[in-house]
Amino acid sequence: MTPAIEWDSSVQFLKTVGPVRARALTRLGIETVGDLLGHYPRRYFDRTVTTPIGQARSGDEVTVLGEVRTCGERRTRRGGSLQTVAITDPTGVLFCVWFNQRYLLKQFRSGQQVMASGVITAHAGRRQMSHPDFEILDPRGDTLHTGRLVPVYGLTQGVGQHWLRKLVHDTIAMIQRKLPETLPDDLRTRHRLCGRPEALVGIHFPRDAAHHKEARRRLVFEELLLVQLAMALRRREHRQRAGIVLSAPGDLTSRLVADLPFTLTGAQRHVLVEILADLRSGQTMHRLLQGDVGSGKTIVALIATLFVIEQGYQAMIVAPTEVLAQQHGETLRQLAEPLGVTVETLTGGTRVAARREILAAAGRGEVDLLVGTHAVLEERVELPNLGLAVVDEQHRFGVIQRGRSARKSDGGDPLHVLVMSATPIPRSLALTLYGDLDLSTIEELPAGRLPVTTELVSDDREQQVYQKCLAFLERGQQGYVIYPVIEQTAGQDLKAATAEFQHLSSGPFAHHRVALLHGRLKAGEKSAIMAEFAAGTIDLLVATTVVEVGIDVPNANVMVIHHPERFGLAQLHQLRGRIGRGGARAICSLVHDRLLPGQTLDRLRFFASHSDGFALAEEDLRRRGPGDLWGVRQHGVPGFRLANPLRDSAITDLCAAEAERIMRDDPGLDSGPGKVLRAALAEIYGRIVPLASG
Ligand code: ADP
Ligand code: MG
């Protein structure tokens, strides 16, 4: 007996699949029937219109409907075979031809009705179509591969387009009637969303454009609503967990603030008020601190940690790269040690003996503030009095790591968590991507910052760029020259940091102190170079994107970026954010290939004319989709299949309102409609989201 096919059945039990093809399908992320039906078409061929054969011209891509007249086969000179099927309609004859497809001919009989789609070519006065998509019509005239909007799927070796299309089609037909609805009826009625079976048919085999649009709207709505609900549930969980209760601040923070060489901006003060209120609320804090590059997040984080430390707790700050961890460690040590706070830094490069010592001291509660890379999180670092974890440059971590750092706070640990990101995102998108976190935004830059001047220069004018750069160095300022790769590789026409470093340090910058920094250097070398650069004993840093995040050397005011087209806008913004931090005039030159495509140049021009990270991030998302931000797509954790929260911003906003309403009226998802949603959430996010009851 074959088992009944359900949404979560293995595809292996579907007709025509079997173990071999099931294995091939896993390469597309398809293991269950649900995965298969969630493998949405990449695009569609419009084969709704048939063209009379007599009207089809060479070069046209058409669909024709005709009757099989003759079938034949002959050898080719090269020893292969050529199959020909002639079909006719009242206006003419079309020869369909294939090479080496002997088995094909067996399917054709004269008199059959056939639809064929492809490009027309003319050979010796005959109309021909080679390797057409064809379909022999059954008496009812239903077609799958022709004569309609035809879905085109992403494929992999061992999975053919026709076979997959038929599999999806037959599976929908089989399961359609027993599909549980995932959205409550009243919500569907209010937003005029079609039912789930209809949506699946409409996305895979739309009758027409309107049908497809309705189906997509419903599925996008479902995706976005469920993501937001999942986030809201996680946030509710956080909220219910009692946190360490902190009393009023002592004098550590005020002493620090008094000693700073600058005064905090109003925006910094504002977010600090929000953070301190969380810390004193008796509930655990899970807050995202957003602030554009250079807005001064580090000092905010330090003040938050001091607030916890002065009440006897430990804190840690986690950075995505070693270089950044080292820099934070150094900055924070200088600021905090005079106040009697013990700061230690722990990265992958920390020597074994030192590491052992630091870990032991931390375990005895003798380290107040531990700074490190995420290795710190992954290892079993014992901080007996840990009260606050700060995660810097969150967008580099992605959701998986976010889950991990949150897990630290599971198991009853009432840990407060502050994550910081320089990628500003619109509110509705923030709700979607970071909806489990409360949001604070630093909305102003410290006073007196001039926007960095950005210029696009084609690479034949490289020498002039270096002249400008030299002028900065002559004035005692510092700079960066950035390359996309460390070494040159065959077949890639990219300038690389290592080779160009030789060239620059012996050529144009021979009279200056130039150093090379990239990710493959040993940790100790990296931090030594960064320390020298920060101290001003290196003038020019030739580097890869290791300097992209967080590096803070206020005397650096010139940057040259080679092959800028290789970087995303948010990444370019991060890079450019390294200069102009001290209030002086700064220049960023993008040196590009003269022959870049227009679209790419447009993107770079957009970058050159915008200094607002908000606008740039939005543009980046529009162009590339949120996959990079979400950071999980490649790992197969549910991301977005159809939705793009930015392009679908109207639906995102509707869903935000709905999610809010649902969480207000039925926070435990216990009512009838709530149960429907809970089941849908469990199906998609079961492994990630705590679903309290049930
Ligand atoms: P980011 O938000 O990009 O992490 P940082 O925290 O590295 O920014 O701060 C950027 C620079 O601005 C640092 O050199 C820091 O000392 C300085 N800074 C921070 N706050 C202020 C302020 N209120 N006024 C002037 N400079 C500030
Ligand atoms: Mg920073």
XYZ file of C-alpha atoms and ligand atoms in Angstrom:
722
model
C 0.000 0.000 0.000
C 1.360 3.406 -0.836
C 1.148 5.847 2.026
C -1.284 8.735 1.632
C 0.511 11.797 0.365
C 0.505 14.714 2.771
C 2.183 18.118 2.818
C 5.105 16.796 4.847
C 5.447 13.421 3.078
C 8.814 12.698 1.550
C 8.853 13.325 -2.198
C 10.301 9.882 -2.606
C 6.803 8.443 -2.352
C 5.505 10.442 -5.285
C 4.993 8.619 -8.556
C 8.020 8.833 -10.911
C 10.384 10.001 -8.156
C 12.131 7.140 -6.377
C 15.392 7.261 -4.434
C 17.679 8.523 -7.208
C 15.576 11.465 -8.228
C 14.712 12.163 -4.601
C 18.426 12.612 -4.001
C 18.711 14.932 -7.006
C 15.784 16.961 -5.677
C 17.492 17.529 -2.338
C 20.024 19.605 -4.261
C 17.169 22.028 -4.894
C 16.274 21.994 -1.215
C 13.295 19.734 -1.934
C 12.686 16.907 0.499
C 8.988 17.023 1.211
C 5.853 17.615 -0.817
C 5.671 21.032 0.836
C 9.208 21.854 -0.344
C 8.259 20.781 -3.857
C 5.202 23.012 -3.987
C 7.236 25.805 -2.420
C 9.757 25.532 -5.257
C 8.140 28.397 -7.098
C 8.797 29.037 -10.787
C 11.652 31.372 -11.629
C 9.651 32.787 -14.509
C 6.989 31.851 -17.039
C 6.879 31.391 -20.783
C 3.855 33.056 -22.276
C 2.554 30.420 -24.659
C -1.050 31.459 -24.469
C -1.189 32.645 -28.055
C -0.783 30.203 -30.947
C 0.499 31.456 -34.247
C -0.747 30.074 -37.589
C 2.232 28.221 -39.056
C 2.002 30.184 -42.294
C 2.498 33.438 -40.402
C 5.546 32.397 -38.364
C 8.734 34.100 -39.552
C 12.305 33.073 -39.121
C 13.578 34.276 -35.743
C 10.112 34.435 -34.136
C 9.578 32.609 -30.860
C 6.132 31.107 -31.245
C 3.735 28.403 -30.201
C 1.917 26.540 -32.963
C -0.888 24.016 -32.939
C -0.920 21.426 -35.696
C -1.507 17.834 -36.732
C 1.261 15.252 -37.064
C 1.731 14.239 -40.708
C 5.013 12.377 -41.026
C 7.814 11.214 -38.747
C 11.253 10.242 -39.939
C 14.841 9.659 -39.039
C 18.154 9.771 -40.884
C 21.843 9.463 -40.127
C 23.979 12.560 -40.138
C 27.405 12.729 -41.728
C 29.039 12.792 -38.294
C 27.427 9.506 -37.339
C 24.598 10.892 -35.249
C 20.917 10.785 -36.020
C 18.362 13.401 -36.920
C 14.668 13.037 -36.073
C 12.026 15.024 -37.940
C 8.298 15.376 -37.292
C 6.229 17.415 -39.738
C 3.117 19.079 -38.440
C 0.565 21.073 -40.368
C -2.288 23.465 -39.866
C -4.463 24.964 -42.588
C -1.827 27.661 -43.239
C 1.354 25.655 -43.647
C 3.898 22.992 -42.650
C 6.430 23.059 -39.813
C 9.330 20.639 -39.437
C 10.289 19.903 -35.847
C 13.828 18.488 -35.652
C 15.929 16.865 -32.971
C 19.442 15.464 -32.896
C 20.117 12.078 -31.364
C 16.748 11.707 -29.651
C 15.718 8.331 -31.080
C 13.283 7.528 -28.281
C 11.272 10.620 -29.181
C 9.789 9.298 -32.382
C 8.010 6.512 -30.581
C 5.637 9.061 -29.064
C 4.303 10.410 -32.348
C 1.516 8.997 -34.553
C 0.155 10.722 -37.590
C -3.127 12.477 -36.896
C -2.191 13.522 -33.360
C -2.754 17.107 -32.305
C 0.525 18.662 -31.155
C 1.542 21.972 -29.691
C 5.130 23.028 -30.203
C 6.962 26.080 -28.858
C 10.321 27.381 -29.954
C 12.203 29.628 -32.323
C 11.489 29.413 -36.059
C 14.407 28.999 -38.429
C 14.330 28.749 -42.203
C 16.180 25.945 -44.003
C 16.041 25.606 -47.755
C 12.680 27.315 -47.808
C 11.221 25.109 -45.051
C 10.039 26.364 -41.692
C 11.842 24.525 -38.978
C 11.965 24.448 -35.172
C 14.824 22.633 -33.538
C 14.412 20.928 -30.184
C 11.013 22.525 -29.544
C 9.103 22.214 -26.310
C 6.189 20.119 -27.440
C 3.149 18.454 -26.103
C 0.888 15.854 -27.645
C -2.640 16.911 -26.775
C -4.948 14.499 -25.048
C -8.497 14.451 -26.380
C -9.578 16.992 -23.754
C -7.006 19.439 -25.076
C -5.377 20.210 -21.666
C -1.735 21.208 -21.962
C 1.061 21.561 -19.491
C 4.131 22.595 -21.457
C 2.572 24.666 -24.214
C -0.485 26.729 -25.004
C -0.532 28.469 -21.613
C 1.574 30.457 -19.167
C 4.210 27.806 -18.615
C 6.217 27.755 -15.370
C 10.006 27.569 -15.645
C 11.735 26.063 -12.632
C 15.242 26.193 -11.296
C 16.808 22.806 -12.094
C 19.743 20.685 -11.127
C 21.475 17.706 -12.660
C 19.080 14.784 -12.883
C 15.991 16.980 -12.739
C 14.525 17.967 -16.121
C 12.144 20.829 -16.771
C 9.331 18.728 -18.243
C 9.545 16.089 -15.592
C 9.555 18.549 -12.716
C 6.699 20.541 -14.234
C 4.593 17.426 -14.509
C 5.519 16.344 -10.997
C 4.468 19.686 -9.517
C 1.289 19.645 -11.561
C 0.227 16.149 -10.565
C 1.162 16.705 -6.935
C -0.960 19.834 -6.692
C -3.880 17.968 -8.221
C -3.458 15.178 -5.685
C -3.082 17.267 -2.577
C -5.238 20.272 -3.416
C -8.315 19.068 -1.584
C -6.658 18.220 1.680
C -4.470 21.286 2.094
C -5.018 22.927 5.447
C -5.592 26.685 5.211
C -2.819 28.717 6.843
C -4.589 32.052 7.118
C -7.737 32.583 9.200
C -10.903 33.097 7.139
C -11.748 36.522 8.480
C -8.294 37.809 7.683
C -8.542 36.434 4.164
C -11.916 38.054 3.709
C -10.763 41.415 4.970
C -7.711 41.487 2.696
C -9.414 39.701 -0.192
C -6.830 36.915 -0.273
C -7.527 33.753 -2.210
C -7.416 30.318 -0.573
C -4.266 28.257 -0.354
C -5.083 25.676 -3.049
C -6.004 28.439 -5.444
C -2.783 30.260 -4.617
C -0.675 27.184 -5.336
C -2.370 26.623 -8.662
C -2.053 30.290 -9.511
C 1.647 30.526 -8.748
C 2.570 27.325 -10.611
C 0.002 27.165 -13.397
C -1.656 30.559 -13.682
C -4.576 30.836 -16.090
C -3.583 34.417 -16.844
C -1.616 37.337 -15.450
C -4.396 38.365 -13.054
C -4.587 34.854 -11.626
C -0.844 34.885 -11.040
C -0.987 38.287 -9.395
C -3.684 37.206 -6.960
C -1.807 34.040 -6.107
C 1.423 35.886 -5.537
C -0.244 38.500 -3.362
C -1.719 35.835 -1.148
C 1.560 33.914 -0.808
C 3.620 37.035 -0.162
C 1.101 38.098 2.455
C 1.391 34.721 4.119
C 5.185 34.798 4.114
C 5.445 38.277 5.541
C 2.722 37.818 8.126
C 4.208 34.581 9.402
C 7.714 36.041 9.620
C 6.428 38.974 11.598
C 4.393 36.779 13.892
C 7.367 34.517 14.471
C 9.452 37.524 15.416
C 6.712 38.924 17.633
C 6.422 35.610 19.451
C 10.128 35.518 20.061
C 10.008 39.020 21.370
C 7.145 38.151 23.698
C 9.198 35.251 25.015
C 12.095 37.579 25.754
C 9.773 39.946 27.504
C 8.394 37.296 29.781
C 11.798 36.357 31.061
C 12.796 38.230 34.172
C 16.041 40.151 33.778
C 18.690 41.206 36.220
C 17.256 44.173 38.030
C 19.612 47.089 38.091
C 19.226 50.049 40.364
C 20.119 53.672 39.697
C 23.448 54.354 37.962
C 26.484 54.900 40.148
C 29.220 57.357 39.292
C 31.270 55.279 36.798
C 29.206 56.412 33.849
C 29.146 60.049 34.868
C 32.911 60.024 35.406
C 33.409 58.528 31.970
C 31.141 61.072 30.335
C 32.941 63.911 32.143
C 36.317 62.677 30.842
C 35.319 62.262 27.196
C 37.008 64.626 24.738
C 33.571 65.429 23.299
C 30.027 65.810 24.525
C 27.464 63.178 23.665
C 25.036 64.104 20.919
C 21.360 64.438 21.732
C 20.735 61.262 19.743
C 23.306 59.301 21.747
C 21.734 60.531 24.977
C 18.300 59.576 23.746
C 19.189 55.963 22.954
C 21.036 55.687 26.267
C 17.857 56.645 28.080
C 16.044 53.824 26.242
C 18.769 51.317 27.020
C 19.025 52.221 30.690
C 15.249 52.030 31.037
C 15.429 48.449 29.674
C 18.191 47.529 32.067
C 16.177 48.736 35.016
C 12.845 47.322 33.872
C 13.196 43.911 35.471
C 12.772 42.257 32.059
C 15.558 41.111 29.781
C 16.621 43.608 27.159
C 16.779 42.537 23.515
C 17.443 45.744 21.692
C 18.796 46.660 18.271
C 20.799 49.876 18.190
C 20.871 51.324 14.699
C 23.056 54.209 13.754
C 24.755 55.226 10.553
C 28.458 54.716 10.084
C 30.306 57.117 12.393
C 27.292 58.006 14.532
C 29.128 56.961 17.697
C 27.682 53.614 18.705
C 30.819 52.386 20.459
C 30.661 54.914 23.251
C 26.969 54.155 23.764
C 27.824 50.486 24.140
C 30.586 51.279 26.591
C 28.302 53.373 28.766
C 25.723 50.590 28.778
C 28.347 48.076 29.889
C 29.676 50.387 32.610
C 26.174 50.752 33.950
C 26.034 47.000 34.404
C 29.621 46.687 35.635
C 29.292 49.264 38.368
C 26.577 47.123 39.890
C 28.838 44.143 40.129
C 28.111 42.360 36.847
C 30.350 41.432 33.944
C 29.779 42.445 30.332
C 31.025 41.360 26.936
C 31.287 43.037 23.565
C 31.424 40.849 20.502
C 32.755 42.032 17.148
C 32.606 40.287 13.762
C 36.317 40.582 12.926
C 39.587 40.279 14.828
C 40.735 43.683 13.718
C 37.592 45.282 15.034
C 37.698 43.321 18.277
C 41.282 44.457 18.834
C 40.381 48.053 18.152
C 37.378 47.975 20.470
C 39.465 46.306 23.152
C 42.094 49.015 22.871
C 39.662 51.965 22.795
C 37.616 50.653 25.654
C 40.663 49.808 27.738
C 41.935 53.354 27.398
C 38.601 54.789 28.412
C 37.612 52.346 31.129
C 40.812 51.304 32.890
C 41.375 54.738 34.493
C 38.005 54.155 36.126
C 39.216 50.926 37.659
C 37.429 48.647 35.176
C 39.304 45.538 33.985
C 39.109 45.066 30.211
C 40.471 42.006 28.394
C 40.476 41.111 24.713
C 40.105 37.596 23.420
C 40.294 36.676 19.740
C 41.257 33.694 17.636
C 44.780 35.102 17.603
C 45.208 35.290 21.377
C 48.070 33.033 22.420
C 47.173 29.870 24.235
C 48.827 30.848 27.518
C 47.271 34.299 27.538
C 43.920 32.862 26.604
C 44.044 30.406 29.476
C 44.875 33.193 31.871
C 42.116 35.470 30.637
C 39.558 32.698 30.749
C 40.565 31.779 34.275
C 40.384 35.378 35.454
C 37.042 35.831 33.732
C 35.801 32.675 35.422
C 36.791 34.060 38.820
C 34.800 37.176 38.010
C 37.939 39.303 37.799
C 37.382 40.554 34.254
C 34.698 43.213 34.102
C 34.534 43.672 30.367
C 35.514 40.982 27.897
C 35.902 42.056 24.273
C 36.273 39.513 21.512
C 35.295 37.954 18.234
C 32.351 35.633 17.996
C 34.750 32.818 18.814
C 34.210 34.106 22.334
C 30.562 33.263 22.031
C 31.116 29.850 20.578
C 33.677 28.714 23.079
C 32.642 27.925 26.567
C 33.537 31.228 28.081
C 32.449 31.241 31.685
C 31.454 34.635 32.917
C 29.737 33.866 36.216
C 28.227 37.317 36.594
C 27.517 38.101 32.966
C 24.815 40.760 32.838
C 25.038 42.277 29.344
C 26.216 41.087 25.938
C 26.740 43.641 23.173
C 27.019 42.359 19.616
C 28.551 44.915 17.246
C 27.848 45.152 13.511
C 25.020 42.704 13.736
C 24.373 42.574 10.016
C 27.586 40.648 9.609
C 26.342 37.877 11.829
C 23.018 36.961 10.378
C 20.140 35.274 12.017
C 21.877 32.032 12.798
C 24.449 33.665 14.981
C 21.725 35.807 16.412
C 19.994 32.645 17.499
C 23.206 31.473 19.020
C 23.919 34.616 20.973
C 20.327 34.564 22.147
C 20.738 30.986 23.277
C 23.359 32.189 25.719
C 20.485 33.898 27.428
C 18.310 30.786 27.470
C 18.531 28.276 30.237
C 17.305 30.794 32.754
C 20.177 33.231 32.328
C 18.565 36.626 32.547
C 21.097 38.145 30.177
C 20.536 41.525 28.557
C 21.409 41.699 24.863
C 22.193 44.782 22.792
C 22.949 44.364 19.100
C 24.344 47.208 17.032
C 24.118 47.726 13.293
C 25.186 50.406 10.872
C 22.748 49.182 8.247
C 19.756 51.435 8.630
C 16.566 49.897 7.372
C 13.007 51.163 7.018
C 10.657 50.504 9.895
C 8.488 47.912 8.195
C 11.553 46.029 7.074
C 13.035 46.263 10.558
C 9.850 44.701 11.895
C 10.259 41.884 9.433
C 13.937 41.216 9.902
C 14.455 42.262 13.504
C 10.920 42.144 14.839
C 12.030 40.169 17.871
C 14.126 43.129 18.997
C 13.175 46.554 20.293
C 14.619 49.274 18.143
C 16.674 52.361 19.003
C 18.113 54.638 16.366
C 20.877 57.229 16.602
C 19.510 59.723 14.158
C 22.248 62.337 13.998
C 25.983 62.368 13.405
C 28.297 64.223 15.794
C 28.341 67.918 14.916
C 30.870 69.319 12.484
C 31.214 66.280 10.220
C 31.586 67.176 6.562
C 30.224 64.700 4.040
C 33.001 62.824 2.268
C 33.485 63.997 -1.331
C 33.150 60.996 -3.628
C 34.422 60.959 -7.191
C 34.248 58.413 -9.976
C 37.480 58.203 -11.946
C 38.250 55.879 -14.827
C 41.400 53.850 -14.394
C 43.380 55.669 -17.095
C 43.478 58.610 -14.675
C 44.809 56.580 -11.771
C 48.000 58.666 -11.521
C 46.046 61.845 -10.833
C 44.165 60.060 -8.079
C 47.444 59.085 -6.442
C 48.701 62.672 -6.743
C 45.691 63.843 -4.761
C 46.246 61.104 -2.277
C 49.890 62.169 -1.854
C 48.778 65.709 -1.055
C 46.858 64.378 1.944
C 49.853 62.422 3.179
C 52.136 65.480 2.742
C 49.826 67.300 5.153
C 50.369 64.585 7.741
C 47.066 62.846 7.147
C 46.538 59.157 6.440
C 44.734 57.101 3.836
C 43.574 53.758 2.505
C 43.861 52.071 -0.886
C 41.319 49.252 -1.155
C 41.323 46.207 -3.464
C 38.660 43.533 -3.833
C 41.064 40.574 -3.679
C 44.297 39.620 -1.943
C 45.994 37.786 -4.805
C 45.521 37.807 -8.523
C 43.956 34.681 -9.940
C 44.125 33.384 -13.460
C 41.191 34.336 -15.629
C 40.199 37.252 -13.442
C 41.298 40.649 -14.545
C 41.368 42.185 -11.082
C 44.077 44.210 -9.433
C 45.028 42.571 -6.176
C 46.254 44.039 -2.907
C 49.498 42.080 -2.635
C 50.883 42.907 -6.082
C 49.696 46.502 -6.021
C 51.210 47.001 -2.599
C 54.637 46.270 -4.133
C 53.940 48.682 -6.917
C 52.576 51.501 -4.720
C 55.193 51.291 -1.992
C 58.068 51.428 -4.479
C 56.398 53.844 -6.934
C 54.108 56.740 -6.082
C 54.360 56.342 -2.317
C 58.032 55.438 -2.060
C 58.632 58.283 0.385
C 55.886 57.266 2.768
C 55.271 54.474 5.193
C 52.995 52.015 3.468
C 51.666 48.747 4.903
C 49.617 45.851 3.602
C 46.616 44.537 5.522
C 44.420 41.615 4.534
C 42.509 38.758 6.034
C 45.163 36.124 5.488
C 47.761 37.750 7.718
C 48.250 36.222 11.137
C 46.111 37.779 13.844
C 49.162 39.184 15.603
C 50.429 40.838 12.411
C 47.035 42.316 11.722
C 46.676 43.890 15.114
C 50.279 45.179 15.066
C 49.653 46.910 11.739
C 46.341 48.364 12.898
C 47.956 49.625 16.079
C 50.702 51.349 14.074
C 48.194 52.837 11.693
C 46.110 54.113 14.605
C 49.261 55.571 16.190
C 50.133 57.350 12.942
C 53.401 55.539 12.241
C 51.912 54.125 9.037
C 50.676 56.654 6.484
C 48.952 54.518 3.927
C 47.203 51.230 4.353
C 46.841 49.037 1.277
C 44.032 46.720 2.227
C 41.129 44.489 1.363
C 37.732 44.781 2.979
C 39.175 43.795 6.364
C 38.922 47.512 7.098
C 35.288 47.561 6.087
C 33.640 47.425 9.472
C 34.107 49.671 12.401
C 37.730 50.748 11.990
C 38.108 54.166 13.544
C 41.203 56.239 12.746
C 40.093 59.881 12.724
C 43.253 61.154 11.001
C 42.561 59.086 7.858
C 40.888 61.278 5.259
C 41.583 59.839 1.850
C 40.516 56.542 0.342
C 41.015 55.022 -3.104
C 38.787 52.059 -3.977
C 39.740 49.892 -6.948
C 37.108 47.863 -8.808
C 34.301 49.511 -6.826
C 31.759 47.605 -8.907
C 32.749 44.495 -6.987
C 31.204 45.850 -3.806
C 27.594 46.307 -2.737
C 26.396 49.797 -1.878
C 26.147 49.092 1.831
C 29.671 47.715 1.722
C 30.996 50.779 -0.127
C 29.287 52.939 2.457
C 31.007 51.009 5.230
C 34.352 51.438 3.481
C 33.873 55.138 2.889
C 32.784 55.484 6.502
C 36.399 54.862 7.536
C 37.411 58.362 6.464
C 36.243 61.832 7.412
C 35.647 60.766 10.996
C 37.643 63.582 12.564
C 35.747 66.496 11.046
C 38.329 67.270 8.318
C 37.690 67.363 4.563
C 37.866 63.875 3.084
C 37.924 62.402 -0.427
C 36.953 58.950 -1.629
C 37.922 58.041 -5.215
C 36.304 55.110 -6.971
C 38.693 53.980 -9.681
C 36.744 51.991 -12.225
C 37.188 50.302 -15.567
C 36.369 52.683 -18.400
C 34.081 50.108 -19.985
C 31.731 49.365 -17.113
C 28.133 48.694 -18.149
C 25.821 51.690 -17.811
C 23.744 50.120 -15.089
C 26.802 49.507 -12.942
C 27.994 53.057 -13.444
C 24.548 54.281 -12.412
C 24.807 52.367 -9.191
C 28.216 53.904 -8.465
C 26.909 57.367 -9.326
C 24.065 56.833 -6.911
C 26.628 56.005 -4.277
C 28.768 59.044 -5.086
C 25.833 61.398 -4.735
C 24.380 59.957 -1.506
C 26.025 60.031 1.892
C 22.999 58.847 3.824
C 23.336 55.202 4.782
C 19.577 54.935 4.932
C 19.118 55.822 1.261
C 22.011 53.582 0.243
C 20.809 50.562 2.172
C 17.370 50.960 0.668
C 18.794 51.175 -2.835
C 20.995 48.152 -2.177
C 18.049 46.132 -0.971
C 16.008 47.161 -3.958
C 18.739 45.976 -6.274
C 19.882 42.853 -4.506
C 16.995 41.762 -2.310
C 17.160 41.211 1.414
C 18.966 37.879 1.181
C 22.251 39.391 2.241
C 20.753 41.174 5.176
C 18.784 38.238 6.341
C 21.983 36.300 6.007
C 20.462 32.862 5.990
C 19.245 32.132 2.506
C 22.197 30.062 1.556
C 21.844 27.988 4.693
C 18.354 26.777 3.896
C 16.690 28.317 6.927
C 13.391 29.795 5.868
C 14.062 33.126 4.241
C 11.788 34.633 1.690
C 10.652 32.641 -1.286
C 8.546 35.226 -3.025
C 8.439 38.299 -0.857
C 10.803 41.229 -1.013
C 9.811 43.327 1.993
C 10.946 46.475 0.250
C 9.333 46.000 -3.115
C 6.313 44.563 -1.382
C 6.360 47.333 1.169
C 2.607 47.928 0.978
C 1.928 44.321 1.966
C 4.706 44.471 4.577
C 2.926 47.364 6.237
C -0.454 45.620 6.120
C 1.109 42.562 7.706
C 2.810 44.631 10.378
C -0.567 46.042 11.372
C -2.175 42.598 11.299
C 0.592 41.002 13.326
C 0.284 43.737 15.913
C -3.470 43.279 16.101
C -3.184 39.510 16.392
C -0.581 39.735 19.138
C -2.749 42.207 21.010
C -5.988 40.229 20.794
C -4.624 36.732 21.073
C -0.978 36.791 22.155
C -0.825 33.085 22.833
C -2.479 32.200 19.501
C -5.060 30.161 21.400
C -8.276 31.212 19.673
C -9.672 29.381 16.645
C -7.992 31.643 14.059
C -4.910 31.771 16.270
C -4.592 27.995 16.089
C -4.618 28.141 12.307
C -1.694 30.536 12.407
C 0.107 28.563 15.057
C -0.025 25.443 12.900
C 1.365 27.380 9.941
C 4.146 28.826 12.081
C 5.052 25.458 13.508
C 5.334 24.104 9.982
C 7.796 26.769 8.855
C 9.511 28.091 11.949
C 8.959 25.268 14.391
C 12.622 24.778 14.978
C 13.386 28.436 15.550
C 10.448 29.992 17.316
C 9.223 29.060 20.748
C 5.543 28.217 20.445
C 4.465 28.387 24.018
C 1.571 25.968 24.272
C 0.510 23.191 21.924
P 30.125 53.853 14.686
O 28.747 54.273 15.061
O 30.346 53.811 13.214
O 30.544 52.594 15.371
P 32.142 55.028 16.357
O 31.524 54.627 17.632
O 33.322 54.273 15.892
O 31.054 55.033 15.197
O 32.453 56.576 16.430
C 33.026 57.275 15.364
C 33.949 58.368 15.855
O 33.187 59.430 16.412
C 34.884 57.917 16.938
O 36.150 58.468 16.678
C 34.286 58.485 18.203
O 35.269 58.748 19.174
C 33.659 59.752 17.701
N 32.507 60.204 18.456
C 31.565 59.433 19.061
N 30.628 60.213 19.662
C 30.983 61.491 19.402
C 30.411 62.770 19.758
N 29.290 62.865 20.479
N 31.046 63.877 19.320
C 32.181 63.786 18.575
N 32.776 62.627 18.220
C 32.185 61.497 18.625
Mg 31.226 50.763 15.008
